[in-house]
Short mmCIF file of C-alpha atoms and ligand atoms in Angstrom, two decimals:
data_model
loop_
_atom_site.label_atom_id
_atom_site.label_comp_id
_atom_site.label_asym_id
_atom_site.label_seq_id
_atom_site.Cartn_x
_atom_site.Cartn_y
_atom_site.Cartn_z
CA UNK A 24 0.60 -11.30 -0.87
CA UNK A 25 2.45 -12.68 -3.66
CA UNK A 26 4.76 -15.52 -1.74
CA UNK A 27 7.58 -15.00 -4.13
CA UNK A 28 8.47 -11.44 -2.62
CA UNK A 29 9.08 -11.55 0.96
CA UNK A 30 11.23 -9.11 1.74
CA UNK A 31 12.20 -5.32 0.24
CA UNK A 32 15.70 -3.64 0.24
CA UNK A 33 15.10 -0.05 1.43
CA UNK A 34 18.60 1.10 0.67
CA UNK A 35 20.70 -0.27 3.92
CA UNK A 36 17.73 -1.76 5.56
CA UNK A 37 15.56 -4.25 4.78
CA UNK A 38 11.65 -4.53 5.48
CA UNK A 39 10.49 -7.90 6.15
CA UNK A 40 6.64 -8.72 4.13
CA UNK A 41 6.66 -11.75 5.92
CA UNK A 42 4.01 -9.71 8.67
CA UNK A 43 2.19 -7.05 7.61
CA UNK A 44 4.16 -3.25 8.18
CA UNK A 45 2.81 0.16 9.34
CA UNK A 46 3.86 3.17 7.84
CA UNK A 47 3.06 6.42 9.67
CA UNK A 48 2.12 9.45 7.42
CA UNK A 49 4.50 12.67 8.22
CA UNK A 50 3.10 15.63 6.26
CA UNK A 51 5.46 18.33 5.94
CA UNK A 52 3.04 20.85 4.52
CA UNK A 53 2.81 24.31 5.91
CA UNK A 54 -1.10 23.36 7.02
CA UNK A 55 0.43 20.67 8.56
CA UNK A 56 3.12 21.83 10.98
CA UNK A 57 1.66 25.26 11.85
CA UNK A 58 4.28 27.50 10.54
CA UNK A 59 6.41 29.25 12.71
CA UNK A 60 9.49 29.22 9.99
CA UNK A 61 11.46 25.96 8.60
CA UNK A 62 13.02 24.89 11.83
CA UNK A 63 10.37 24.82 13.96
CA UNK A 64 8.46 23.20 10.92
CA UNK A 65 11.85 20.43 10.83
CA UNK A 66 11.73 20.16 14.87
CA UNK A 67 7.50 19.20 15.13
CA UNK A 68 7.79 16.81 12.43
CA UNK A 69 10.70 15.24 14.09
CA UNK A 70 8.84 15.11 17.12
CA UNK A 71 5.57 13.85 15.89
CA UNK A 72 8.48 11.05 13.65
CA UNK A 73 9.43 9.92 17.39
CA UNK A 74 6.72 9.33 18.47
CA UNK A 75 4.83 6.84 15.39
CA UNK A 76 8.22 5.23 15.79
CA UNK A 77 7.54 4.92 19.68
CA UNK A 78 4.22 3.49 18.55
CA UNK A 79 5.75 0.63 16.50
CA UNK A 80 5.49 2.56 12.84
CA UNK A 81 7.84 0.17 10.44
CA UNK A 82 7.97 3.21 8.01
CA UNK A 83 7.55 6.59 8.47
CA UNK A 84 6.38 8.38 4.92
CA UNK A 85 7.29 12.05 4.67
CA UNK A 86 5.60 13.95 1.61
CA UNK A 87 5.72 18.08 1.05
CA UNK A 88 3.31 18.14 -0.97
CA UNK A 89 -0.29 18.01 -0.70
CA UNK A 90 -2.52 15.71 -2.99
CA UNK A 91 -5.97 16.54 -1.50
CA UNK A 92 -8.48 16.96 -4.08
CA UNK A 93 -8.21 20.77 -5.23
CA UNK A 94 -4.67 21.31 -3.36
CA UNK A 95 -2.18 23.92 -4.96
CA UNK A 96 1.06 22.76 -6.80
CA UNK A 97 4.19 22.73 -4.67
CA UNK A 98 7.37 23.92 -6.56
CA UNK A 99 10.47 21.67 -6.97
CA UNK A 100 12.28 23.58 -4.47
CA UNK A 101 9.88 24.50 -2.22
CA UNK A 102 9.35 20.76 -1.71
CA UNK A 103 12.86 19.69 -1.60
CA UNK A 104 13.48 22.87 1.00
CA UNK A 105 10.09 21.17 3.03
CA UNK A 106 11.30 17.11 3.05
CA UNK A 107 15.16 17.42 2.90
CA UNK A 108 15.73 18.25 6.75
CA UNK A 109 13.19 16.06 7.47
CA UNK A 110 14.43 12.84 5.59
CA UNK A 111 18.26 13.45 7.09
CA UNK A 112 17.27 13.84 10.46
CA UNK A 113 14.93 11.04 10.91
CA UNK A 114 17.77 8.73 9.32
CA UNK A 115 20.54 9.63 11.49
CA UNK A 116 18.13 9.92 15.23
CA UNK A 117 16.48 6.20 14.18
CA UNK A 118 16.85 3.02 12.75
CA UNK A 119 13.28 3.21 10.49
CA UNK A 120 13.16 3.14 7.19
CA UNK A 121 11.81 6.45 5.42
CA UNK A 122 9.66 6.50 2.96
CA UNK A 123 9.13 9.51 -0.06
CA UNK A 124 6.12 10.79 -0.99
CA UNK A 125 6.66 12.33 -4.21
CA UNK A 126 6.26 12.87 -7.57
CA UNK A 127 9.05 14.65 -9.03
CA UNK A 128 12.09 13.67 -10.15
CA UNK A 129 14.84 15.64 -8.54
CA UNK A 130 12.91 15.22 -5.26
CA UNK A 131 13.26 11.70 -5.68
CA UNK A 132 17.10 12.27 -6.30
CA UNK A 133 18.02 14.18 -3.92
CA UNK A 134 15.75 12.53 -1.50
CA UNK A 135 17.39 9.29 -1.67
CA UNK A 136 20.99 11.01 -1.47
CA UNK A 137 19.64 12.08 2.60
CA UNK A 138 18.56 8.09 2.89
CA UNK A 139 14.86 8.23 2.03
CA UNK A 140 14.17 4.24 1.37
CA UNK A 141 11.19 3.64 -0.80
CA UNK A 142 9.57 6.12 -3.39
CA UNK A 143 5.82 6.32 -2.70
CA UNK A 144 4.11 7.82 -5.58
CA UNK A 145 0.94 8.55 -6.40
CA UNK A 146 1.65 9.24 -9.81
CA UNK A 147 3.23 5.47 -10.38
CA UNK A 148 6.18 7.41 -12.10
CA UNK A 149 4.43 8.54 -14.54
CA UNK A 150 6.07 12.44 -14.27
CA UNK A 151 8.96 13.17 -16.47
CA UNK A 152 12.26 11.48 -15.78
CA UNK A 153 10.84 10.11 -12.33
CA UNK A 154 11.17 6.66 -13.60
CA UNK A 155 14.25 6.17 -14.91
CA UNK A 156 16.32 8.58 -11.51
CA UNK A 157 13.86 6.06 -9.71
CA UNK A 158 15.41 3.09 -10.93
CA UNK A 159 18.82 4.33 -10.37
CA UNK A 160 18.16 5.07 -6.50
CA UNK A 161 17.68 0.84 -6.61
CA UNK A 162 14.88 1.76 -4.01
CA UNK A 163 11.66 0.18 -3.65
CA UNK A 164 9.20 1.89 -5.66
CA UNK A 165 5.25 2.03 -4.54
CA UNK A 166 2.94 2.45 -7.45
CA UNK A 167 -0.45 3.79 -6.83
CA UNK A 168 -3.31 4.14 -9.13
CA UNK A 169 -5.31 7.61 -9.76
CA UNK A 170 -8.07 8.20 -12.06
CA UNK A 171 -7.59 12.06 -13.21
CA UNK A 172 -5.62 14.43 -11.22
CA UNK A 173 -6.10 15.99 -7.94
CA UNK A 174 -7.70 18.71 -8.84
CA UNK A 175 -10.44 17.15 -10.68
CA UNK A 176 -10.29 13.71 -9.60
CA UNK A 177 -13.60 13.34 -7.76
CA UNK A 178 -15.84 15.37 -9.63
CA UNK A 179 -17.23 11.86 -11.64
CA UNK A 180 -14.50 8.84 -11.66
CA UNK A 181 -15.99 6.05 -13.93
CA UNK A 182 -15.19 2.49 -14.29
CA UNK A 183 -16.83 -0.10 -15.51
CA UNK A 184 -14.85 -3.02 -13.77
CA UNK A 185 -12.87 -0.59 -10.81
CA UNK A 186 -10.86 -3.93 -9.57
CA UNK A 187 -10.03 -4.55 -13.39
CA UNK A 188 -9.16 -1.53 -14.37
CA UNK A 189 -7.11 -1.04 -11.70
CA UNK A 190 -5.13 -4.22 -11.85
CA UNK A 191 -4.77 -3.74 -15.38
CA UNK A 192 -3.46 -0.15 -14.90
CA UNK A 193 -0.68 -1.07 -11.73
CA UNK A 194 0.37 -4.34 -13.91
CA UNK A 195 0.86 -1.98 -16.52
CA UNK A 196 3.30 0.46 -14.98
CA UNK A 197 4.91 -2.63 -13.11
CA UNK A 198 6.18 -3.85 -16.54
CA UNK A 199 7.41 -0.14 -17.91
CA UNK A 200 9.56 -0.18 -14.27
CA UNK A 201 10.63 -3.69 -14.93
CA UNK A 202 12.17 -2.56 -18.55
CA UNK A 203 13.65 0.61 -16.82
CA UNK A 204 15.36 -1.81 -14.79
CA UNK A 205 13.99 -2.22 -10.85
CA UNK A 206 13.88 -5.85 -9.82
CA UNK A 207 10.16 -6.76 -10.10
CA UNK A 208 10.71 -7.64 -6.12
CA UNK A 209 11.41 -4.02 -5.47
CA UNK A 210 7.37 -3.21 -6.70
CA UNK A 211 4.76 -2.59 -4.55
CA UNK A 212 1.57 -1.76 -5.72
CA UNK A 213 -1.72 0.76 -4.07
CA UNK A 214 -5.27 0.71 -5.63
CA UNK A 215 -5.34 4.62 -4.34
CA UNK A 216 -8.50 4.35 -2.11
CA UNK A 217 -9.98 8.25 -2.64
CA UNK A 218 -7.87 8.89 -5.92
CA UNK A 219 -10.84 9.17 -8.42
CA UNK A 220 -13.05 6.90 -6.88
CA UNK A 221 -16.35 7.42 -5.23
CA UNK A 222 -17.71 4.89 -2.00
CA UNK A 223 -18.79 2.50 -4.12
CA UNK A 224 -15.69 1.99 -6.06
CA UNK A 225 -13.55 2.16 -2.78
CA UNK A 226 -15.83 -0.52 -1.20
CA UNK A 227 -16.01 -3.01 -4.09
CA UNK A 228 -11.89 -2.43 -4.20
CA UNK A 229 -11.82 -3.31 -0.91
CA UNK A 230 -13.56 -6.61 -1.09
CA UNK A 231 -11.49 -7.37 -4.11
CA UNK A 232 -8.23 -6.35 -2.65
CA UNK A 233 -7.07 -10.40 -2.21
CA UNK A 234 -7.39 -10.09 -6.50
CA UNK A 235 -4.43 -6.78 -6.03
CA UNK A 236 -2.64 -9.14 -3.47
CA UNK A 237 -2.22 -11.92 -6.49
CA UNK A 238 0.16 -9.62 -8.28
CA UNK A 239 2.53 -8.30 -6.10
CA UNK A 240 3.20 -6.62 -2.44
CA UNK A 241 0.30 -4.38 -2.00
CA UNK A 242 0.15 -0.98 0.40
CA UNK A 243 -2.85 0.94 1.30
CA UNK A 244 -4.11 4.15 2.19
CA UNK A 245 -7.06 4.51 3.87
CA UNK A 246 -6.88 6.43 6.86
CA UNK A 247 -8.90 9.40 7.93
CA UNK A 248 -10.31 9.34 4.23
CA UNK A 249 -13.55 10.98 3.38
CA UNK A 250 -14.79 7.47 2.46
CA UNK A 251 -15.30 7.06 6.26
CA UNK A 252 -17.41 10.30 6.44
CA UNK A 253 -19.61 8.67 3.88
CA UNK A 254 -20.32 5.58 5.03
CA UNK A 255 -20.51 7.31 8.96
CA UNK A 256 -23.25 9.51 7.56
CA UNK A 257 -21.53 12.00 9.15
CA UNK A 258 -19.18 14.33 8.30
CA UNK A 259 -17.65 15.34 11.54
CA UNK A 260 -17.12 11.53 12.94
CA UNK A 261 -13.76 11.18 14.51
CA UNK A 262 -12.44 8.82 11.63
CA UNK A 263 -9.65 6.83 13.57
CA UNK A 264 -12.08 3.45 14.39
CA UNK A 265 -13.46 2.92 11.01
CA UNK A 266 -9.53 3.42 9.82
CA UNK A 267 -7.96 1.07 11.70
CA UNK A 268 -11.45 -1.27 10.91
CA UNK A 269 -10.76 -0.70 7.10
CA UNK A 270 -6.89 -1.83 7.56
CA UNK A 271 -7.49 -4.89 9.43
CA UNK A 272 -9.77 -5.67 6.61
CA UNK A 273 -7.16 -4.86 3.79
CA UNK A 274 -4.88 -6.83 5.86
CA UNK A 275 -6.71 -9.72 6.18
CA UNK A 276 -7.02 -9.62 2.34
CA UNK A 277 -3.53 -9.72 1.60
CA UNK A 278 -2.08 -5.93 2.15
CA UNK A 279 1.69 -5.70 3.00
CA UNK A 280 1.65 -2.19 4.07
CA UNK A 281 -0.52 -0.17 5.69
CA UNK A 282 -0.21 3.58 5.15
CA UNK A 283 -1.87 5.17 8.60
CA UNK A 284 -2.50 8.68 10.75
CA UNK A 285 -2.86 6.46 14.06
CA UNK A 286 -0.07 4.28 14.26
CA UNK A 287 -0.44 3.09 18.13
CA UNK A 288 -4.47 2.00 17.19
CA UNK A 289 -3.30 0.20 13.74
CA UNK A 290 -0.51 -1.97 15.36
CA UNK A 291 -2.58 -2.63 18.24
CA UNK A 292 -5.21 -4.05 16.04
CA UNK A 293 -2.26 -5.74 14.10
CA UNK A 294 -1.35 -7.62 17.34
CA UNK A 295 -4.58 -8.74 17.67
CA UNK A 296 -4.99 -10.16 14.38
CA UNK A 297 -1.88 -12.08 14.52
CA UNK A 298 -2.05 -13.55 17.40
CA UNK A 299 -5.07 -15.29 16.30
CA UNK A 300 -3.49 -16.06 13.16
CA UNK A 301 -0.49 -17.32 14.76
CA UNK A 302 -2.14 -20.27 16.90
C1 8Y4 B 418 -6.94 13.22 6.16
C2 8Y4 B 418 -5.66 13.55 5.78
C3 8Y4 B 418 -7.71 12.51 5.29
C4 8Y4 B 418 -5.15 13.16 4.55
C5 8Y4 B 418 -7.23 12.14 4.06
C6 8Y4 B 418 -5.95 12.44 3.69
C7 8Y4 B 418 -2.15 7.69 -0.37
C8 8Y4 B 418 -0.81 8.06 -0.54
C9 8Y4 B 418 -1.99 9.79 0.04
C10 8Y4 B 418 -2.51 6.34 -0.60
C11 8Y4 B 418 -0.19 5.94 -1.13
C12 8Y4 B 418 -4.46 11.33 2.15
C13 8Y4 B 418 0.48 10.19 -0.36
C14 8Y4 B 418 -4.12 11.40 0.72
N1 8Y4 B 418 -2.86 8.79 0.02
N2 8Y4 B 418 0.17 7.21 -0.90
N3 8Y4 B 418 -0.72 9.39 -0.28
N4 8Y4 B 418 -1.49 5.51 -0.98
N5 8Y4 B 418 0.73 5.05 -1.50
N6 8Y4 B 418 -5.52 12.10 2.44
O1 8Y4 B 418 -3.67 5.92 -0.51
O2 8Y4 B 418 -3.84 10.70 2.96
S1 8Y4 B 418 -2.37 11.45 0.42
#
């Protein structure tokens, strides 16, 4: 971790980077919540919110839409109808900061007029406007790297140096937020493990991750991700192990944030590592 930036201001609260955080994914995708209309859809996520938050989650990151490779779009509405609820309700039942997964701009808008506390997106801001309504939230903003787009993202990524590249690509957009005005201590910055990157690219940014942590506050996503299937030999494999494995090891290379299914298993393995590292 960069030393300068120890702490981020998530709206009201603040999150501390002085110990690494957990932030529990919340999809609020119809696939995800088994439909049985928008309540019901508001009321499981809620639930499932509760109970990361039970498990020690720091941040809880709601998106509506899905970025698996070859997912449909999600309309503007559609997600703001989706999150909206979801945001407002988990800010008012708990003190935890909430986290947006999005790319567009008026979801970004009107998500941080319910509370939402950091914009995570996987499109670093690039979509129209998002930068600039981004800036004027003052929120923290987590940039994340992508080769391609979803759809087509892993039919033949290509680097020639991936940890290079991707430095070179998140320093990038850090400056263009700086000029639009957030506070370079309000950046966070995600080498998007699975976004246009085969094994071998995911595995060599791991090991280089400590170069990412030089920079600036770094989050990751690795869990449940098909990089795990690969390297399991196994498609099938209940993934939660070599997830929380793959953390500790992002952790122990500098990551601020780590961006998990299994919340309870992560921070467990959290406790573990700093006790030892707090002798
Ligand atoms: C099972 C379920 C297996 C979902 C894989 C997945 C990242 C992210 C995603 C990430 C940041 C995902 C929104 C992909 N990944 N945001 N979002 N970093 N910052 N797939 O790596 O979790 S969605």
């Amino acid at each position: 971790m960069s030393l300068e930036y120890t702490r981020l201001q998530c709206g009201s609260r603040t999150l501390s980077l002085e110990r690494p955080s957990v932030m529990g994914i919340l999809n609020v995708t119809p696939d995800s919540f088994s439909d049985g209309g928008r309540f019901l859809g508001a009321e499981s996520a809620l639930k499932h919110a509760e109970a990361m938050i039970a498990a020690g989650a720091d941040i809880i990151d709601v998106g509506g839409e899905s970025t698996r490779p070859g997912a449909a779009d999600v309309s503007e509405q559609e997600e703001l109808d989706r999150i909206l609820p979801v945001i407002e309700m988990i800010n008012t039942r708990f003190d935890t900061i909430v986290s947006l997964d999005t790319s567009k701009s008026a979801v970004i808008h009107e998500g941080a007029k319910v509370g939402a506390g950091l914009i995570n997106d996987v499109r670093a801001l690039q979509e129209p406007n998002a930068l600039n309504i981004a800036a004027k939230t003052g929120l923290p903003v987590c940039l994340m790297h992508m080769q391609g787009k979803p759809r087509s993202m892993q039919q033949a990524p290509i680097y020639k140096d991936v940890v290079a590249e991707v430095a070179q690509f998140l320093m990038e957009r850090r400056q263009v937020c700086i000029d639009a005005g957030i506070p370079a201590s309000q950046i966070v910055i995600d080498p998007g493990f699975g976004f246009g990157k085969n094994l071998q690219h995911n595995l060599t940014l791991l090991q280089g991750l400590s170069e990412l942590s030089k920079l600036a506050p770094v989050l990751i996503g690795l869990s449940r991700k098909r990089m795990f299937a690969n390297i399991l030999n196994n498609d099938s494999a209940n993934r939660v192990v070599a997830s929380v494995t793959a953390a500790l090891l992002c952790v122990q290379r500098g990551a601020s944030i780590v961006r998990v299914h299994d919340v309870e298993e992560t921070v467990h393995a959290l406790a573990v590592y700093r006790a030892v590292n707090e002798l």
